[in-house]
PDB file of C-alpha atoms in Angstrom:
ATOM      1  CA  UNK A   3      55.346  99.577  57.131  1.00 40.00           C
ATOM      2  CA  UNK A   4      59.047  99.173  57.809  1.00 42.00           C
ATOM      3  CA  UNK A   5      60.306  95.577  57.471  1.00 44.00           C
ATOM      4  CA  UNK A   6      61.614  94.425  60.860  1.00 45.00           C
ATOM      5  CA  UNK A   7      63.193  91.487  60.700  1.00 45.00           C
ATOM      6  CA  UNK A   8      65.634  89.957  63.387  1.00 44.00           C
ATOM      7  CA  UNK A   9      68.729  88.579  62.015  1.00 49.00           C
ATOM      8  CA  UNK A  10      69.553  84.836  61.917  1.00 48.00           C
ATOM      9  CA  UNK A  11      71.735  83.636  64.838  1.00 48.00           C
ATOM     10  CA  UNK A  12      73.960  81.543  62.809  1.00 48.00           C
ATOM     11  CA  UNK A  13      76.453  84.142  61.864  1.00 51.00           C
ATOM     12  CA  UNK A  14      77.129  85.252  65.286  1.00 53.00           C
ATOM     13  CA  UNK A  15      77.311  81.523  66.609  1.00 50.00           C
ATOM     14  CA  UNK A  16      79.719  80.735  63.874  1.00 53.00           C
ATOM     15  CA  UNK A  17      81.658  83.745  64.719  1.00 54.00           C
ATOM     16  CA  UNK A  18      81.850  82.773  68.378  1.00 54.00           C
ATOM     17  CA  UNK A  19      83.092  79.338  67.303  1.00 59.00           C
ATOM     18  CA  UNK A  20      85.570  80.617  64.690  1.00 65.00           C
ATOM     19  CA  UNK A  21      89.005  78.645  65.967  1.00 66.00           C
ATOM     20  CA  UNK A  22      91.169  81.438  63.875  1.00 73.00           C
ATOM     21  CA  UNK A  23      89.526  84.104  66.139  1.00 74.00           C
ATOM     22  CA  UNK A  24      90.443  82.316  69.251  1.00 71.00           C
ATOM     23  CA  UNK A  25      93.935  81.847  67.908  1.00 70.00           C
ATOM     24  CA  UNK A  26      94.465  85.299  66.889  1.00 76.00           C
ATOM     25  CA  UNK A  27      93.297  86.420  70.727  1.00 76.00           C
ATOM     26  CA  UNK A  28      95.787  83.989  72.167  1.00 73.00           C
ATOM     27  CA  UNK A  29      98.539  84.884  69.849  1.00 73.00           C
ATOM     28  CA  UNK A  30      98.141  88.863  70.687  1.00 77.00           C
ATOM     29  CA  UNK A  31      97.862  88.159  74.303  1.00 74.00           C
ATOM     30  CA  UNK A  32     101.221  86.082  74.207  1.00 73.00           C
ATOM     31  CA  UNK A  33     102.867  88.870  72.133  1.00 74.00           C
ATOM     32  CA  UNK A  34     101.821  91.404  74.492  1.00 74.00           C
ATOM     33  CA  UNK A  35     103.133  89.193  77.364  1.00 76.00           C
ATOM     34  CA  UNK A  36     106.530  88.601  75.976  1.00 75.00           C
ATOM     35  CA  UNK A  37     106.890  92.324  75.104  1.00 76.00           C
ATOM     36  CA  UNK A  38     107.138  92.906  78.691  1.00 77.00           C
ATOM     37  CA  UNK A  39     110.513  91.294  78.792  1.00 80.00           C
ATOM     38  CA  UNK A  40     112.075  93.843  76.702  1.00 84.00           C
ATOM     39  CA  UNK A  41     114.124  97.245  77.661  1.00 86.00           C
ATOM     40  CA  UNK A  42     111.695  99.254  75.718  1.00 87.00           C
ATOM     41  CA  UNK A  43     108.715  98.112  78.034  1.00 89.00           C
ATOM     42  CA  UNK A  44     110.644  99.511  81.022  1.00 92.00           C
ATOM     43  CA  UNK A  45     111.966 102.722  79.578  1.00 93.00           C
ATOM     44  CA  UNK A  46     109.826 105.286  77.767  1.00 91.00           C
ATOM     45  CA  UNK A  47     110.611 107.532  74.843  1.00 91.00           C
ATOM     46  CA  UNK A  48     112.594 110.690  75.170  1.00 90.00           C
ATOM     47  CA  UNK A  49     110.605 113.769  76.277  1.00 92.00           C
ATOM     48  CA  UNK A  50     112.323 116.981  75.666  1.00 90.00           C
ATOM     49  CA  UNK A  51     111.485 119.723  77.443  1.00 87.00           C
ATOM     50  CA  UNK A  52     113.437 122.929  76.922  1.00 87.00           C
ATOM     51  CA  UNK A  53     116.994 122.204  77.742  1.00 87.00           C
ATOM     52  CA  UNK A  54     116.199 119.288  79.385  1.00 89.00           C
ATOM     53  CA  UNK A  55     115.360 115.542  78.221  1.00 91.00           C
ATOM     54  CA  UNK A  56     113.764 113.201  80.308  1.00 93.00           C
ATOM     55  CA  UNK A  57     113.503 109.418  79.993  1.00 93.00           C
ATOM     56  CA  UNK A  58     110.828 107.822  82.284  1.00 95.00           C
ATOM     57  CA  UNK A  59     111.517 104.496  83.854  1.00 95.00           C
ATOM     58  CA  UNK A  60     108.955 102.020  85.112  1.00 95.00           C
ATOM     59  CA  UNK A  61     108.634  98.535  86.622  1.00 94.00           C
ATOM     60  CA  UNK A  62     106.583  96.176  84.690  1.00 93.00           C
ATOM     61  CA  UNK A  63     105.138  93.096  85.895  1.00 92.00           C
ATOM     62  CA  UNK A  64     103.222  90.515  83.421  1.00 89.00           C
ATOM     63  CA  UNK A  65     101.554  87.543  84.426  1.00 88.00           C
ATOM     64  CA  UNK A  66      99.526  85.242  82.097  1.00 85.00           C
ATOM     65  CA  UNK A  67      97.978  81.745  82.035  1.00 83.00           C
ATOM     66  CA  UNK A  68      96.013  79.371  79.802  1.00 77.00           C
ATOM     67  CA  UNK A  69      94.325  76.324  80.198  1.00 76.00           C
ATOM     68  CA  UNK A  70      92.650  73.735  77.580  1.00 73.00           C
ATOM     69  CA  UNK A  71      90.273  70.810  78.132  1.00 77.00           C
ATOM     70  CA  UNK A  72      89.076  68.308  75.961  1.00 78.00           C
ATOM     71  CA  UNK A  73      86.578  65.271  76.578  1.00 80.00           C
ATOM     72  CA  UNK A  74      84.498  62.604  74.830  1.00 77.00           C
ATOM     73  CA  UNK A  75      82.376  59.726  75.451  1.00 75.00           C
ATOM     74  CA  UNK A  76      79.162  57.665  74.583  1.00 69.00           C
ATOM     75  CA  UNK A  77      76.066  57.056  76.480  1.00 66.00           C
ATOM     76  CA  UNK A  78      76.075  53.636  75.240  1.00 65.00           C
ATOM     77  CA  UNK A  79      78.714  51.504  74.646  1.00 60.00           C
ATOM     78  CA  UNK A  80      76.875  49.370  71.869  1.00 65.00           C
ATOM     79  CA  UNK A  81      75.937  52.549  69.767  1.00 64.00           C
ATOM     80  CA  UNK A  82      78.849  54.038  68.523  1.00 61.00           C
ATOM     81  CA  UNK A  83      76.830  56.811  66.777  1.00 66.00           C
ATOM     82  CA  UNK A  84      75.837  58.287  70.005  1.00 67.00           C
ATOM     83  CA  UNK A  85      79.207  59.685  70.884  1.00 74.00           C
ATOM     84  CA  UNK A  86      80.055  63.036  71.987  1.00 77.00           C
ATOM     85  CA  UNK A  87      83.151  64.975  72.356  1.00 78.00           C
ATOM     86  CA  UNK A  88      83.850  68.678  73.403  1.00 80.00           C
ATOM     87  CA  UNK A  89      86.436  70.941  74.390  1.00 78.00           C
ATOM     88  CA  UNK A  90      87.218  74.449  75.852  1.00 79.00           C
ATOM     89  CA  UNK A  91      89.775  76.630  76.959  1.00 77.00           C
ATOM     90  CA  UNK A  92      90.602  79.883  78.719  1.00 79.00           C
ATOM     91  CA  UNK A  93      92.993  82.029  79.872  1.00 79.00           C
ATOM     92  CA  UNK A  94      93.970  85.318  81.422  1.00 81.00           C
ATOM     93  CA  UNK A  95      96.511  87.820  82.206  1.00 82.00           C
ATOM     94  CA  UNK A  96      97.448  91.105  83.780  1.00 86.00           C
ATOM     95  CA  UNK A  97     100.029  93.865  82.996  1.00 87.00           C
ATOM     96  CA  UNK A  98     100.987  96.000  86.064  1.00 90.00           C
ATOM     97  CA  UNK A  99     103.265  98.926  85.489  1.00 92.00           C
ATOM     98  CA  UNK A 100     104.437 101.494  88.261  1.00 94.00           C
ATOM     99  CA  UNK A 101     106.542 104.456  87.618  1.00 94.00           C
ATOM    100  CA  UNK A 102     110.088 103.954  89.516  1.00 95.00           C
ATOM    101  CA  UNK A 103     112.300 106.995  88.289  1.00 95.00           C
ATOM    102  CA  UNK A 104     113.056 109.841  85.708  1.00 95.00           C
ATOM    103  CA  UNK A 105     116.240 110.192  84.209  1.00 94.00           C
ATOM    104  CA  UNK A 106     116.926 113.831  83.653  1.00 93.00           C
ATOM    105  CA  UNK A 107     119.535 115.238  81.263  1.00 90.00           C
ATOM    106  CA  UNK A 108     120.093 118.807  81.934  1.00 88.00           C
ATOM    107  CA  UNK A 109     122.992 121.144  80.892  1.00 85.00           C
ATOM    108  CA  UNK A 110     124.538 120.916  84.348  1.00 85.00           C
ATOM    109  CA  UNK A 111     124.356 116.839  83.886  1.00 85.00           C
ATOM    110  CA  UNK A 112     122.602 113.488  84.064  1.00 89.00           C
ATOM    111  CA  UNK A 113     120.565 112.537  87.240  1.00 92.00           C
ATOM    112  CA  UNK A 114     118.270 110.164  88.380  1.00 94.00           C
ATOM    113  CA  UNK A 115     115.189 111.383  90.198  1.00 94.00           C
ATOM    114  CA  UNK A 116     113.113 108.590  91.908  1.00 95.00           C
ATOM    115  CA  UNK A 117     109.202 108.699  91.735  1.00 95.00           C
ATOM    116  CA  UNK A 118     107.909 108.111  95.279  1.00 95.00           C
ATOM    117  CA  UNK A 119     104.563 106.466  95.411  1.00 93.00           C
ATOM    118  CA  UNK A 120     103.693 108.451  98.763  1.00 94.00           C
ATOM    119  CA  UNK A 121      99.834 106.585  99.102  1.00 95.00           C
ATOM    120  CA  UNK A 122     101.502 103.247  99.014  1.00 94.00           C
ATOM    121  CA  UNK A 123     104.178 104.023 101.724  1.00 95.00           C
ATOM    122  CA  UNK A 124     101.619 105.610 104.043  1.00 96.00           C
ATOM    123  CA  UNK A 125      99.262 102.760 103.836  1.00 96.00           C
ATOM    124  CA  UNK A 126     102.392 100.484 104.350  1.00 95.00           C
ATOM    125  CA  UNK A 127     102.856 102.502 107.537  1.00 95.00           C
ATOM    126  CA  UNK A 128      99.449 102.523 108.524  1.00 95.00           C
ATOM    127  CA  UNK A 129      99.516  98.595 108.037  1.00 94.00           C
ATOM    128  CA  UNK A 130     102.884  98.463 110.062  1.00 92.00           C
ATOM    129  CA  UNK A 131     101.557 100.275 113.122  1.00 93.00           C
ATOM    130  CA  UNK A 132      98.176  98.498 113.164  1.00 93.00           C
ATOM    131  CA  UNK A 133     100.151  95.231 113.173  1.00 90.00           C
ATOM    132  CA  UNK A 134     102.537  96.372 115.919  1.00 88.00           C
ATOM    133  CA  UNK A 135      99.611  97.716 118.053  1.00 90.00           C
ATOM    134  CA  UNK A 136      97.710  94.468 117.477  1.00 89.00           C
ATOM    135  CA  UNK A 137     100.692  92.449 118.872  1.00 85.00           C
ATOM    136  CA  UNK A 138     101.297  94.534 121.678  1.00 83.00           C
ATOM    137  CA  UNK A 139      97.630  94.389 122.766  1.00 87.00           C
ATOM    138  CA  UNK A 140      97.721  90.896 122.312  1.00 82.00           C
ATOM    139  CA  UNK A 141     100.784  90.720 124.685  1.00 78.00           C
ATOM    140  CA  UNK A 142      99.285  92.897 127.337  1.00 78.00           C
ATOM    141  CA  UNK A 143      95.982  91.236 127.529  1.00 79.00           C
ATOM    142  CA  UNK A 144      97.744  87.653 127.867  1.00 70.00           C
ATOM    143  CA  UNK A 145      99.800  89.213 130.715  1.00 65.00           C
ATOM    144  CA  UNK A 146      96.888  90.544 132.495  1.00 67.00           C
ATOM    145  CA  UNK A 147      94.664  87.243 132.125  1.00 61.00           C
ATOM    146  CA  UNK A 148      94.457  85.683 135.422  1.00 60.00           C
ATOM    147  CA  UNK A 149      95.241  82.181 135.859  1.00 57.00           C
ATOM    148  CA  UNK A 150      92.816  79.475 136.614  1.00 58.00           C
ATOM    149  CA  UNK A 151      94.554  77.979 139.521  1.00 58.00           C
ATOM    150  CA  UNK A 152      94.521  81.188 141.456  1.00 52.00           C
TER     151      UNK A 152
ATOM    152  CA  UNK B  12     105.273  67.173  86.735  1.00 50.00           C
ATOM    153  CA  UNK B  13     105.405  70.779  86.588  1.00 52.00           C
ATOM    154  CA  UNK B  14     108.776  72.133  85.233  1.00 59.00           C
ATOM    155  CA  UNK B  15     109.606  75.471  86.700  1.00 65.00           C
ATOM    156  CA  UNK B  16     111.836  77.425  84.580  1.00 84.00           C
ATOM    157  CA  UNK B  17     113.376  80.619  86.331  1.00 89.00           C
ATOM    158  CA  UNK B  18     115.456  83.123  84.327  1.00 89.00           C
ATOM    159  CA  UNK B  19     117.060  86.273  85.346  1.00 92.00           C
ATOM    160  CA  UNK B  20     118.889  88.417  82.713  1.00 91.00           C
ATOM    161  CA  UNK B  21     120.134  91.698  82.689  1.00 93.00           C
ATOM    162  CA  UNK B  22     119.193  93.607  79.179  1.00 92.00           C
ATOM    163  CA  UNK B  23     121.029  96.599  77.878  1.00 93.00           C
ATOM    164  CA  UNK B  24     119.203  98.934  75.474  1.00 90.00           C
ATOM    165  CA  UNK B  25     120.494 100.886  72.454  1.00 90.00           C
ATOM    166  CA  UNK B  26     122.717 103.703  72.518  1.00 90.00           C
ATOM    167  CA  UNK B  27     121.157 107.153  73.207  1.00 87.00           C
ATOM    168  CA  UNK B  28     122.710 110.228  72.133  1.00 86.00           C
ATOM    169  CA  UNK B  29     121.782 113.532  73.525  1.00 82.00           C
ATOM    170  CA  UNK B  30     123.977 116.402  72.823  1.00 79.00           C
ATOM    171  CA  UNK B  31     127.310 115.342  73.763  1.00 82.00           C
ATOM    172  CA  UNK B  32     126.466 112.414  76.252  1.00 85.00           C
ATOM    173  CA  UNK B  33     125.900 108.868  75.403  1.00 89.00           C
ATOM    174  CA  UNK B  34     123.414 106.844  77.494  1.00 91.00           C
ATOM    175  CA  UNK B  35     122.599 103.192  77.562  1.00 93.00           C
ATOM    176  CA  UNK B  36     119.776 101.967  79.944  1.00 94.00           C
ATOM    177  CA  UNK B  37     119.901  98.595  81.595  1.00 95.00           C
ATOM    178  CA  UNK B  38     116.955  96.638  83.074  1.00 95.00           C
ATOM    179  CA  UNK B  39     116.711  93.396  84.877  1.00 95.00           C
ATOM    180  CA  UNK B  40     114.253  90.684  83.846  1.00 93.00           C
ATOM    181  CA  UNK B  41     112.864  87.848  85.643  1.00 93.00           C
ATOM    182  CA  UNK B  42     110.930  85.270  83.963  1.00 89.00           C
ATOM    183  CA  UNK B  43     109.082  82.329  85.492  1.00 88.00           C
ATOM    184  CA  UNK B  44     107.584  79.842  83.428  1.00 81.00           C
ATOM    185  CA  UNK B  45     105.283  76.923  83.790  1.00 74.00           C
ATOM    186  CA  UNK B  46     105.128  74.927  80.654  1.00 68.00           C
ATOM    187  CA  UNK B  47     102.984  72.433  81.601  1.00 67.00           C
ATOM    188  CA  UNK B  48     100.453  74.803  83.157  1.00 65.00           C
ATOM    189  CA  UNK B  49     100.658  77.223  79.892  1.00 74.00           C
ATOM    190  CA  UNK B  50     101.474  80.331  81.773  1.00 79.00           C
ATOM    191  CA  UNK B  51     104.260  82.692  83.176  1.00 85.00           C
ATOM    192  CA  UNK B  52     105.318  85.705  84.845  1.00 89.00           C
ATOM    193  CA  UNK B  53     107.635  88.471  83.648  1.00 90.00           C
ATOM    194  CA  UNK B  54     109.115  90.989  86.050  1.00 93.00           C
ATOM    195  CA  UNK B  55     110.969  93.841  84.524  1.00 93.00           C
ATOM    196  CA  UNK B  56     112.704  96.551  86.260  1.00 94.00           C
ATOM    197  CA  UNK B  57     115.078  99.417  85.567  1.00 95.00           C
ATOM    198  CA  UNK B  58     118.377  98.716  87.125  1.00 95.00           C
ATOM    199  CA  UNK B  59     120.763 101.293  85.935  1.00 95.00           C
ATOM    200  CA  UNK B  60     122.156 103.711  83.515  1.00 94.00           C
ATOM    201  CA  UNK B  61     125.449 103.725  81.750  1.00 94.00           C
ATOM    202  CA  UNK B  62     126.770 107.141  80.858  1.00 91.00           C
ATOM    203  CA  UNK B  63     129.708 108.395  78.624  1.00 89.00           C
ATOM    204  CA  UNK B  64     130.548 112.074  79.331  1.00 84.00           C
ATOM    205  CA  UNK B  65     132.153 114.104  76.389  1.00 82.00           C
ATOM    206  CA  UNK B  66     135.585 113.676  78.037  1.00 84.00           C
ATOM    207  CA  UNK B  67     135.410 109.863  77.922  1.00 84.00           C
ATOM    208  CA  UNK B  68     134.516 108.978  81.205  1.00 87.00           C
ATOM    209  CA  UNK B  69     132.175 106.138  82.054  1.00 90.00           C
ATOM    210  CA  UNK B  70     129.779 106.367  84.813  1.00 91.00           C
ATOM    211  CA  UNK B  71     127.008 104.049  86.097  1.00 93.00           C
ATOM    212  CA  UNK B  72     123.862 105.813  87.625  1.00 94.00           C
ATOM    213  CA  UNK B  73     121.978 103.148  89.709  1.00 95.00           C
ATOM    214  CA  UNK B  74     118.002 103.509  89.741  1.00 95.00           C
ATOM    215  CA  UNK B  75     116.725 102.861  93.047  1.00 93.00           C
ATOM    216  CA  UNK B  76     113.148 102.026  93.818  1.00 93.00           C
ATOM    217  CA  UNK B  77     112.788 104.447  96.885  1.00 94.00           C
ATOM    218  CA  UNK B  78     108.849 102.861  97.171  1.00 94.00           C
ATOM    219  CA  UNK B  79     109.898  99.344  97.208  1.00 94.00           C
ATOM    220  CA  UNK B  80     112.655 100.053  99.788  1.00 95.00           C
ATOM    221  CA  UNK B  81     110.309 101.882 102.029  1.00 95.00           C
ATOM    222  CA  UNK B  82     107.575  99.231 101.906  1.00 95.00           C
ATOM    223  CA  UNK B  83     110.374  96.448 102.525  1.00 95.00           C
ATOM    224  CA  UNK B  84     112.022  98.435 105.218  1.00 95.00           C
ATOM    225  CA  UNK B  85     108.449  98.453 107.002  1.00 95.00           C
ATOM    226  CA  UNK B  86     107.779  94.771 106.255  1.00 94.00           C
ATOM    227  CA  UNK B  87     111.552  94.153 107.890  1.00 94.00           C
ATOM    228  CA  UNK B  88     110.279  96.283 111.052  1.00 92.00           C
ATOM    229  CA  UNK B  89     107.124  94.072 111.289  1.00 90.00           C
ATOM    230  CA  UNK B  90     109.242  90.918 111.520  1.00 91.00           C
ATOM    231  CA  UNK B  91     111.433  92.320 113.913  1.00 91.00           C
ATOM    232  CA  UNK B  92     109.061  93.658 116.138  1.00 87.00           C
ATOM    233  CA  UNK B  93     107.202  90.336 116.052  1.00 86.00           C
ATOM    234  CA  UNK B  94     110.485  88.620 116.931  1.00 88.00           C
ATOM    235  CA  UNK B  95     111.430  91.176 119.756  1.00 87.00           C
ATOM    236  CA  UNK B  96     108.023  90.928 121.327  1.00 83.00           C
ATOM    237  CA  UNK B  97     108.124  87.214 121.284  1.00 82.00           C
ATOM    238  CA  UNK B  98     111.503  87.176 122.802  1.00 86.00           C
ATOM    239  CA  UNK B  99     110.514  89.542 125.512  1.00 82.00           C
ATOM    240  CA  UNK B 100     107.518  87.622 126.352  1.00 77.00           C
ATOM    241  CA  UNK B 101     109.538  84.412 126.706  1.00 79.00           C
ATOM    242  CA  UNK B 102     111.913  86.377 129.180  1.00 77.00           C
ATOM    243  CA  UNK B 103     109.193  87.820 131.254  1.00 73.00           C
ATOM    244  CA  UNK B 104     107.294  84.432 131.428  1.00 66.00           C
TER     245      UNK B 104
END
């Protein structure tokens, strides 16, 4: 018969409560956040394609936030043994990148080719049209509305 | 009290040599930090390419963000149309 035993939950709990792990996570997140402020974050490595060399360029937006909280107290002021304290923290972040242009070096010269996000522009056009039609409709309906005194 | 720290700087990358052409890439970084709130924002975008041709001429090639320009133009159109419609409504009233 096979020995089926459930592992003790203690090692998992101690791993979760390990402050070094949390500090490492915070450090890694902060390092990633600060790396967005370099030139290397915006320009990619050289890509050689035949006689042409291409350098991709992108826009990078990095957002990060952290919060910490600590607290303590006692149920009864006369019993100092029944005191408790706790703390917690959390954080989050996001890195957004969008291609902007490609620098192309060919035997004829160097040129910058823009990378156009057609989807974004089309969505913006539709939003603008919707907004303008909405404004016009609202204006026309107000003009046609009869006055109460008439 | 929240102290807002805004820093805008232009960064220049290392020299890149491709055949006889020398290039330096340039980017602009906008850093916004909230020390008391433990957070911040970094916005980094390409600005220009500095080029030196084999005959020693320096050129600056600006990098235009066409998508952003188009979206901003449409936002401007929205605002301008709103303003014009309100102006027309006041005149006709």
